[in-house]
Coordinates of C-alpha atoms in Angstrom, one line a residue:
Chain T
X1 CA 26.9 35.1 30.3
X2 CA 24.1 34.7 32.6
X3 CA 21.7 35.4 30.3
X4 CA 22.9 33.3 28.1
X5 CA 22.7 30.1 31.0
X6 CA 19.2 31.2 31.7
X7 CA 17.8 30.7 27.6
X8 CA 19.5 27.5 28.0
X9 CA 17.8 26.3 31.2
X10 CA 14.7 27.6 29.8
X11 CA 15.4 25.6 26.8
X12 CA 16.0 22.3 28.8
X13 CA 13.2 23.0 30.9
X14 CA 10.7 23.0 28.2
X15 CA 12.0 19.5 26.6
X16 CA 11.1 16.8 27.4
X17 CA 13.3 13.9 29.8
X18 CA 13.7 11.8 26.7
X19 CA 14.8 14.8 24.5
X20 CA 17.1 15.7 27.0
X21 CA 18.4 11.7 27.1
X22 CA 18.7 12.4 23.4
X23 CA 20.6 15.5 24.2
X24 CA 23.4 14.3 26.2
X25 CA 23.5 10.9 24.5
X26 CA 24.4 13.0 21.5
X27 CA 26.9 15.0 23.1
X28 CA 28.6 12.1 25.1
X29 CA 28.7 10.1 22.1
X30 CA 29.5 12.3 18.7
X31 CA 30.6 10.3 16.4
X32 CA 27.0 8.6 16.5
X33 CA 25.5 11.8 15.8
X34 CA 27.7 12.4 13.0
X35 CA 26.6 8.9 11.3
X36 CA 23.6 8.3 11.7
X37 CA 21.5 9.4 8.6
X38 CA 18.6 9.9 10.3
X39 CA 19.8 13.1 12.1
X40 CA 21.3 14.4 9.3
X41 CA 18.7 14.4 6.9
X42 CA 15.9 17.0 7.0
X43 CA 12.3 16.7 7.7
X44 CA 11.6 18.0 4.1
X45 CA 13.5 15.8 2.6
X46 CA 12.1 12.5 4.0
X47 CA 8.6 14.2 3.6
X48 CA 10.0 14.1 -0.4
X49 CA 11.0 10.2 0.1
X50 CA 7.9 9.2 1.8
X51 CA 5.4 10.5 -0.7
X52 CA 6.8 7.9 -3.3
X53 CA 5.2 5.6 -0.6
X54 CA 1.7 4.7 0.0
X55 CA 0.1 5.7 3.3
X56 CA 0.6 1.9 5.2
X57 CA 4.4 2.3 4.4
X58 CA 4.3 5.6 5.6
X59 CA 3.0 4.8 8.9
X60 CA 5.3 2.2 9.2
X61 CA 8.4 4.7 9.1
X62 CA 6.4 6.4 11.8
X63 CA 8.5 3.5 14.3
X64 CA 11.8 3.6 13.0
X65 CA 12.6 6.6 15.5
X66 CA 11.1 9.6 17.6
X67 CA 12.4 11.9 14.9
X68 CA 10.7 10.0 12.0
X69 CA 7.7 10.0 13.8
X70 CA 7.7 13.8 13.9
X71 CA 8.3 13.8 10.3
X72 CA 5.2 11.8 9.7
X73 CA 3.0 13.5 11.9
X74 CA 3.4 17.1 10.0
X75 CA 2.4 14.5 6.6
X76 CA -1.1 13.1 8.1
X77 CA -2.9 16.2 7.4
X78 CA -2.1 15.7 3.9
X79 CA -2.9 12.4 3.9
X80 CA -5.8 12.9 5.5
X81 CA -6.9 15.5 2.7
X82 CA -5.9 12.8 -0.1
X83 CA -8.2 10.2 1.2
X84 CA -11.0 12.8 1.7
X85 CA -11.1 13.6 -2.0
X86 CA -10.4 9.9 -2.8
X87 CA -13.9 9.5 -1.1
X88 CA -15.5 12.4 -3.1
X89 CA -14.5 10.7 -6.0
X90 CA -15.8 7.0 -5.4
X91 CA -18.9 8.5 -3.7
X92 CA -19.1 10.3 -7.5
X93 CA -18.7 7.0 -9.4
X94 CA -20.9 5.1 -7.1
X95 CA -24.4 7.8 -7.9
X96 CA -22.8 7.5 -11.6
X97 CA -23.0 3.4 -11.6
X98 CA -26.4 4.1 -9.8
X99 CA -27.3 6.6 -12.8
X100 CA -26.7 4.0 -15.4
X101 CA -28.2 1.3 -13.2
X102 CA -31.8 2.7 -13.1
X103 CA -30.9 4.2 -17.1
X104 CA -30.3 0.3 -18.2
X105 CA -32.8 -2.0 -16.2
X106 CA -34.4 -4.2 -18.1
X107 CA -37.6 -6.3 -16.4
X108 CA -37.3 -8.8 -18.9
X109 CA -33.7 -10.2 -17.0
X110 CA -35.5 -11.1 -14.4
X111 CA -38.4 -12.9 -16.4
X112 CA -36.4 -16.8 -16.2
X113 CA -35.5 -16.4 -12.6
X114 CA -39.9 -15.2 -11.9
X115 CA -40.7 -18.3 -14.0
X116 CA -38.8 -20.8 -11.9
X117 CA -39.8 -19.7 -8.9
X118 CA -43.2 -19.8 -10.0
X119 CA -42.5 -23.0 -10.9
X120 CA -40.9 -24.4 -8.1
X121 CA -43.7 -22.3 -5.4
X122 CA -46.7 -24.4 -7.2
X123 CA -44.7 -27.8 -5.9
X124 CA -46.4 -29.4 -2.8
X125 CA -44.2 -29.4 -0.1
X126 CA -44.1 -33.2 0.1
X127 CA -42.5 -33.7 -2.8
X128 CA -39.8 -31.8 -1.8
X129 CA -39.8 -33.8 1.5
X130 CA -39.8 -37.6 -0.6
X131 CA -36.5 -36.2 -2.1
X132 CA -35.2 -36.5 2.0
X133 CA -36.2 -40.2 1.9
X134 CA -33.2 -41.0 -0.4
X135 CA -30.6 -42.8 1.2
X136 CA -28.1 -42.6 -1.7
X137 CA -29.7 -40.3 -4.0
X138 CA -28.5 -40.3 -7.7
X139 CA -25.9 -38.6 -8.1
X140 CA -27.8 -35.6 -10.2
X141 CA -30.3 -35.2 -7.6
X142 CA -27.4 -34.7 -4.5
X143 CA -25.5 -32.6 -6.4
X144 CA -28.7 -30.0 -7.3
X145 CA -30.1 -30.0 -4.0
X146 CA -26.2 -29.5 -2.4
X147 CA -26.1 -26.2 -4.9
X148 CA -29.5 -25.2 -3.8
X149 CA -28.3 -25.6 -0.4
X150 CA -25.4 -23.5 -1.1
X151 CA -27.1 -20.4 -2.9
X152 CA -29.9 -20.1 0.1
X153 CA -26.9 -20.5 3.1
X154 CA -23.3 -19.3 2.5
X155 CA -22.2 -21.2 5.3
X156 CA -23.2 -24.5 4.0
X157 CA -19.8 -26.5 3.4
X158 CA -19.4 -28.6 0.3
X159 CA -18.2 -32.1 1.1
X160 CA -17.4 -35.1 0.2
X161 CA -20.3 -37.0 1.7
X162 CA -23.1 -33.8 3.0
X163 CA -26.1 -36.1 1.8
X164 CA -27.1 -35.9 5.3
X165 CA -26.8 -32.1 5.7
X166 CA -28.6 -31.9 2.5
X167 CA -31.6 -33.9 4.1
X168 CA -31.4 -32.2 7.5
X169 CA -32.4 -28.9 5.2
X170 CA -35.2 -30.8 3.0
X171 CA -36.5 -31.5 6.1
X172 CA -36.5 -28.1 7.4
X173 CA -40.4 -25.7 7.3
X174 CA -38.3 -22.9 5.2
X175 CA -36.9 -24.4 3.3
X176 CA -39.2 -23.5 0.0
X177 CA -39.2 -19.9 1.4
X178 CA -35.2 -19.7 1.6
X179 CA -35.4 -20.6 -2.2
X180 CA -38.5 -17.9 -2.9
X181 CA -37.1 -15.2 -1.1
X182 CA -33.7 -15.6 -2.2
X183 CA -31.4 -12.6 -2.5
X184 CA -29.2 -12.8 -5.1
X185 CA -27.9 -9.4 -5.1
X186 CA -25.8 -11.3 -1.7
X187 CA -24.4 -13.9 -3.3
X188 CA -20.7 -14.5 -3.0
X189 CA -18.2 -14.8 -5.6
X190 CA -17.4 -18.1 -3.9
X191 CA -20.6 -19.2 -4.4
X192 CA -21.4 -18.2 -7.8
X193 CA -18.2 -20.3 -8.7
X194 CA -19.7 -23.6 -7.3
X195 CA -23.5 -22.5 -8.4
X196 CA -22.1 -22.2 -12.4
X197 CA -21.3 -25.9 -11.6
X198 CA -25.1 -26.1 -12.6
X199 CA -24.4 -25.2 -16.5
X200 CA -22.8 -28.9 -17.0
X201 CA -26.2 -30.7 -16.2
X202 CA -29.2 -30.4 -18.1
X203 CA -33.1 -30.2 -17.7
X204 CA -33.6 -33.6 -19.7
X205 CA -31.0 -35.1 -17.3
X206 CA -32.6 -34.2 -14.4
X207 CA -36.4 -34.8 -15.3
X208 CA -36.2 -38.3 -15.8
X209 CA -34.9 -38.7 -12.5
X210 CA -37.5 -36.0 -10.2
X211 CA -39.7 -32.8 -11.2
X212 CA -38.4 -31.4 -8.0
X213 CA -34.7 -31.4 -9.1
X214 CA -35.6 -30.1 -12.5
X215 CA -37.7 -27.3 -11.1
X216 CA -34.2 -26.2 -8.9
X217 CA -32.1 -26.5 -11.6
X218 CA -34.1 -24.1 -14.1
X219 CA -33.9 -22.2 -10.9
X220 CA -30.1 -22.4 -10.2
X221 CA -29.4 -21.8 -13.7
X222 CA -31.7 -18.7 -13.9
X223 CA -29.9 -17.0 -10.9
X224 CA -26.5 -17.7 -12.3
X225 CA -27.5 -15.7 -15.4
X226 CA -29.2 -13.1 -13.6
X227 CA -26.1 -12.8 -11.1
X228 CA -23.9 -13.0 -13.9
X229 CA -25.4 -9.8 -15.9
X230 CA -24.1 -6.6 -16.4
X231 CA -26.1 -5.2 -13.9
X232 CA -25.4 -7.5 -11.5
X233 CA -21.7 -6.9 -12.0
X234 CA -22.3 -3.1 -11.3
X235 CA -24.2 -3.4 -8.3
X236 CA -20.5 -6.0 -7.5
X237 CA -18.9 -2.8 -8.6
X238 CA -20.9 0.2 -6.2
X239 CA -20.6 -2.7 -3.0
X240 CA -16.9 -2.8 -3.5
X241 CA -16.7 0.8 -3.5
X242 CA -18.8 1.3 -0.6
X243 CA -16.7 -1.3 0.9
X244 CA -13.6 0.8 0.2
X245 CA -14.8 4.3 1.2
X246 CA -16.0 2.5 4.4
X247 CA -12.3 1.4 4.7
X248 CA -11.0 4.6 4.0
X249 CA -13.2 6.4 6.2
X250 CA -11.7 3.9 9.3
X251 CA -8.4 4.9 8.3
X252 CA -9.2 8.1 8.4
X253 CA -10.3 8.4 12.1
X254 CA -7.2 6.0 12.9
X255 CA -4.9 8.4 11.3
X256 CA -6.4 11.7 13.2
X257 CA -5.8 9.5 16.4
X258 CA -2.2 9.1 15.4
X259 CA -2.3 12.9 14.7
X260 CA -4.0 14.2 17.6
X261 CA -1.6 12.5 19.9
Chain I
X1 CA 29.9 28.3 -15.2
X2 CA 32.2 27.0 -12.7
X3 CA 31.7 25.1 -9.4
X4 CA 34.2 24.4 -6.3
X5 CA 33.2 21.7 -4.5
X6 CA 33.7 21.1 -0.9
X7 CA 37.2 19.6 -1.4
X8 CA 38.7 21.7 -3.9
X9 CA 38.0 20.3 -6.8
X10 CA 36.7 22.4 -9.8
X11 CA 34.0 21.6 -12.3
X12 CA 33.3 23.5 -15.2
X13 CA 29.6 23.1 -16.1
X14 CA 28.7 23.8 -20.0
X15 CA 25.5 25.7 -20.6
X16 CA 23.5 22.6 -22.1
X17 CA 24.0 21.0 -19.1
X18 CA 23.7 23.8 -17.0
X19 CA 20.0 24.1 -17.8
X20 CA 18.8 21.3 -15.0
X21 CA 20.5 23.7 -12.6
X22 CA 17.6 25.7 -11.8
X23 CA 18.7 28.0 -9.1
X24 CA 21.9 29.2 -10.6
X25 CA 21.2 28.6 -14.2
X26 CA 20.0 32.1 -14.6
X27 CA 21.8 33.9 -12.7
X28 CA 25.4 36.0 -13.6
X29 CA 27.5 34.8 -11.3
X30 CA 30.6 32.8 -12.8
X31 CA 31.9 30.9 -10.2
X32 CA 30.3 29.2 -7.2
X33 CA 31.5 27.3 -3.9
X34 CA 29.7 24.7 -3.0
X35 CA 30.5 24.3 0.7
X36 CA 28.3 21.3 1.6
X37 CA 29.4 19.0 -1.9
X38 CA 32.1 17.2 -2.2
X39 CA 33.8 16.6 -5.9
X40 CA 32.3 12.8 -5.7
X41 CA 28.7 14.2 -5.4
X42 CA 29.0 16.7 -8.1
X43 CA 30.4 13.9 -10.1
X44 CA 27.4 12.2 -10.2
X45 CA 25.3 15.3 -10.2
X46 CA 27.0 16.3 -13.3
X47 CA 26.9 12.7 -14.8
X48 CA 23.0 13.0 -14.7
X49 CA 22.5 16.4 -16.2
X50 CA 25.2 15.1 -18.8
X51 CA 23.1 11.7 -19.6
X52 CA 19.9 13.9 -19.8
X53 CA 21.7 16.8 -22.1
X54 CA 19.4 16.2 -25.3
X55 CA 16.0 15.4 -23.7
X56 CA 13.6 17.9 -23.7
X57 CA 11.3 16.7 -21.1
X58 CA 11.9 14.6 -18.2
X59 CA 8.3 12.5 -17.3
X60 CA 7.7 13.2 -13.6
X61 CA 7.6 10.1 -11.5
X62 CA 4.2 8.7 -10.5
X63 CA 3.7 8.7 -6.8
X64 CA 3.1 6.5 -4.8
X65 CA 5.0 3.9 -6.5
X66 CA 3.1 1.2 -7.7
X67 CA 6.1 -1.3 -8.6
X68 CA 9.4 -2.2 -6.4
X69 CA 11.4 -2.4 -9.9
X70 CA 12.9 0.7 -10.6
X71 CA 13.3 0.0 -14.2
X72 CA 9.4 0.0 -14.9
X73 CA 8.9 3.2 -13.2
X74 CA 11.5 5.5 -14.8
X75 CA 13.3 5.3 -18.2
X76 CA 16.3 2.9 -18.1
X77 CA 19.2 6.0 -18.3
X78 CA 17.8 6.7 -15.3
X79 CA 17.3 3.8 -13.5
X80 CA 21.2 2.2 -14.6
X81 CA 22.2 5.5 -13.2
X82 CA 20.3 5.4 -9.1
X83 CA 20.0 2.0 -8.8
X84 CA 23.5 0.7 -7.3
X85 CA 24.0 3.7 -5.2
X86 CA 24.2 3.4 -1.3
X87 CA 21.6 5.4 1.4
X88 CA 24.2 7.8 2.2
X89 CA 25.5 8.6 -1.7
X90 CA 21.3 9.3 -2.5
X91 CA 21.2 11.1 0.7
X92 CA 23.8 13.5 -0.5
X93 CA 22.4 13.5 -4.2
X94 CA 19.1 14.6 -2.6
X95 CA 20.9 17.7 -0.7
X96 CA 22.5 18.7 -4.1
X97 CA 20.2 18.5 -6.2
X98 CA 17.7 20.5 -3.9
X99 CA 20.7 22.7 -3.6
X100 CA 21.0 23.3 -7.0
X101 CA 17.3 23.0 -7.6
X102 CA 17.7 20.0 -10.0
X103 CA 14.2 18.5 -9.2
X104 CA 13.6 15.8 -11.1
X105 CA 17.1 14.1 -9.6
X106 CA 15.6 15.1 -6.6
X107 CA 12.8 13.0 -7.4
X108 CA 14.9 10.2 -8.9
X109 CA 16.8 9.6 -5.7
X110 CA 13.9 10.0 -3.2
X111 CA 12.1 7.4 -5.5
X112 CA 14.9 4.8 -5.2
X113 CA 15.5 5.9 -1.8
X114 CA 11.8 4.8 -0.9
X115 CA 12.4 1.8 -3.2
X116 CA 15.0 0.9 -0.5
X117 CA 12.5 1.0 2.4
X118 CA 9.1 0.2 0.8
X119 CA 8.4 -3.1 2.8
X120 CA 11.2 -3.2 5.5
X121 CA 10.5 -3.4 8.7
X122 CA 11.4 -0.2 11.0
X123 CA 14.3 -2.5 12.5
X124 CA 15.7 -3.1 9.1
X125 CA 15.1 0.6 8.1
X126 CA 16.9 1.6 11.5
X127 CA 19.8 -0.4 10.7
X128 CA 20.1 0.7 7.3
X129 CA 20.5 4.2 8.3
X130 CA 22.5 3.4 11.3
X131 CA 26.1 4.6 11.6
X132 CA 27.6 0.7 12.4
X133 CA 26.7 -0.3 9.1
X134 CA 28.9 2.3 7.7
X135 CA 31.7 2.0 9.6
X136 CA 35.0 0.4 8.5
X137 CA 36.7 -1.8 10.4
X138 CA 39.5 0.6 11.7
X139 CA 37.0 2.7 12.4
X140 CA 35.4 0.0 15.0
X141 CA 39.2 -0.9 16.4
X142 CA 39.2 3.1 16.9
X143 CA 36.3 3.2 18.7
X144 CA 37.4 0.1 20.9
X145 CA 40.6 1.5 21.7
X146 CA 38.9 4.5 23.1
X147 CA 36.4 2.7 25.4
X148 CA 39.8 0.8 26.8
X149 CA 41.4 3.8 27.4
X150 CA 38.8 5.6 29.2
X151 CA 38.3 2.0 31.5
X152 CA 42.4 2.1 31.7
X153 CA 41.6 6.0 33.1
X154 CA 39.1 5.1 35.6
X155 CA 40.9 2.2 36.7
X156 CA 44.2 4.9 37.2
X157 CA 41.6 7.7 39.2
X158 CA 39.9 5.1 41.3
X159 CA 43.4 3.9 42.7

């Protein structure tokens, strides 16, 4: 009989104040014990329920009680292990994109885009600065220079009225550089959308009006096409895989913080 | 073979149906108490083994779930058959079929079981699984009674 006291104190001293709330809650109150679903049902058995979910869900069971966090805490490692080889894998498509990448470049794509910038580097920077003397420009000639204005800044609003915006940049020293030095590989879907814009004017349209504007559209239009390619859409594809291992990768130290606690 | 379930009741299990029954299916034994399920359980137990009789394969259940709907994950025998039942009912579907090593109704019934809590919050979850939601009025008035009594009692000791 003594002994038998003595395992239980031992038992009791090794829990914790909550588990023994839990403890005499349970016993002062049976019928709650009995009922609730949670305490009947085994770990196993909700590890089988939760694997139907996907890891967020999961982690949000992990605060329905102290029990259910348990539970989830002996699936992390598994988890854990899922997203490793998840990584392995897009890390394997990404050097196979890269593979066909260098396999299918073609220097030719990128002939258009050289020639307009050629093009557009052999204008004298005045000419580009007469453009800013516009007060209402024709409606052709605001709606090029807001596009251009958009490919070389993605933080460049389009407005209603950004005339003045636009002539704030003409006026600006880099302006000609931010065109030549363009990266298009950084260009936003967002962008793009507004930039294809460019397809409903043409060079005829705009050369009557200035050589300047012509020169940016044959430029506009060039970088849509390139940006539009296949290969451009593969190196869309490796970004948003690197994107998502780098996600995964975060998750994965948040989730060994949740286990290691 | 032939099962007793928890409350008596007898259920006499043909061999084409018996098949699902992986842990006891091979074994000799002719008659088996099932302690832990009740007849209501084995009714349904049985009713999916019975709808299931002529297939030879059961497709396994792709996880994690990638649609709430129930009837575009699993075949629609399947999914007329889980998708009205409570959390306790799957709960006790779940024990049996482990019990009786019937795995892919194991699988059905965690599936609709996660269907049931993919997107609640834990509050919701908590009350889902919470005895008040599964107790019956009389049961409450029960429970009332008792608290009075017990104030009545410590009213009586402390005069």
């Amino acid at each position: 009989m003594l002994q038998t006291l003595s395992t239980v104190l031992n038992n009791i001293k090794t829990k914790s104040k909550q588990e023994i709330y839990q403890l005499s809650n349970n016993l002062n109150n049976p019928d709650q014990t009995k009922h609730n679903m949670l305490h009947q049902v085994r770990p196993e058995v909700f590890n089988q329920i939760l694997i139907f979910l996907d890891i967020q869900q999961i982690l949000q069971f992990r605060l329905v009680s102290r029990r259910a966090n348990e539970t989830i805490k002996l699936m992390l490692p598994k988890q854990i292990h899922n997203l490793q080889y998840l990584i392995v894998e897009q890390q394997n498509e990404i050097q196979v994109k890269i593979q066909i990448l260098e396999a299918t470049k073609n220097p030719n794509q990128q002939q258009d885009l050289q020639a307009a910038l050629n093009q557009i580097s052999e204008i004298p920077r005045s000419r580009f600065v007469e453009l800013k003397h516009y007060a209402q420009p024709p409606e052709i000639i605001e709606k090029v220079i807001t596009l251009v204005c958009l490919a070389t800044d993605s933080t460049f609003k389009i407005q209603k009225d950004n005339w003045k915006e636009c002539q704030k940049r003409l006026g600006q020293g880099n302006f000609i550089n931010s065109i030549l030095y363009l990266d298009i590989s950084i260009l936003k879907e967002k962008q793009l959308k507004y930039l294809e814009q460019v397809n409903s004017y043409t060079e005829e349209q705009t050369a009557s009006k200035s050589l300047v504007v012509r020169a940016l559209l044959i430029f506009l239009k060039a970088v849509v096409e390139l940006r539009k390619s296949n290969l451009y859409k593969m190196f869309d594809e490796i970004t948003e895989l690197e994107h998502k291992i780098r996600k995964k990768k975060q998750f994965i130290v948040n989730l060994e913080k949740i286990n290691d606690n | 073979m032939k099962f007793n379930t928890q409350d008596g009741q007898a259920f006499e299990i043909a061999d084409e149906t018996l098949k699902y029954f992986t842990k006891v299916c091979k074994t000799n034994v002719e008659t088996l108490n099932l302690t832990s399920i009740n007849s209501r359980i084995m009714k349904k137990v049985v009713q999916y083994c019975e709808i299931h009789q002529e297939d030879d394969i059961i497709p396994e259940i792709q996880k994690p779930l990638l649609s709430n709907n129930l009837y575009e994950i699993v075949g629609f025998k399947d999914a007329e058959y889980i998708t009205n039942l409570e959390f306790e009912e799957l709960l006790h579907i779940i024990k049996a079929a482990e019990l009786l090593g019937i795995n892919t109704l194991v699988d059905l019934s965690c599936a609709q079981f996660a269907i049931k809590i993919r997107g609640k919050s834990p509050e919701q979850i908590k009350s889902y699984l919470s005895s008040k939601m599964h107790k019956t009025d009389e049961e409450f008035q029960r429970q009332r009674d008792g608290e009075n009594m017990a104030k009545i009692q410590q009213m009586q000791s402390s005069d």
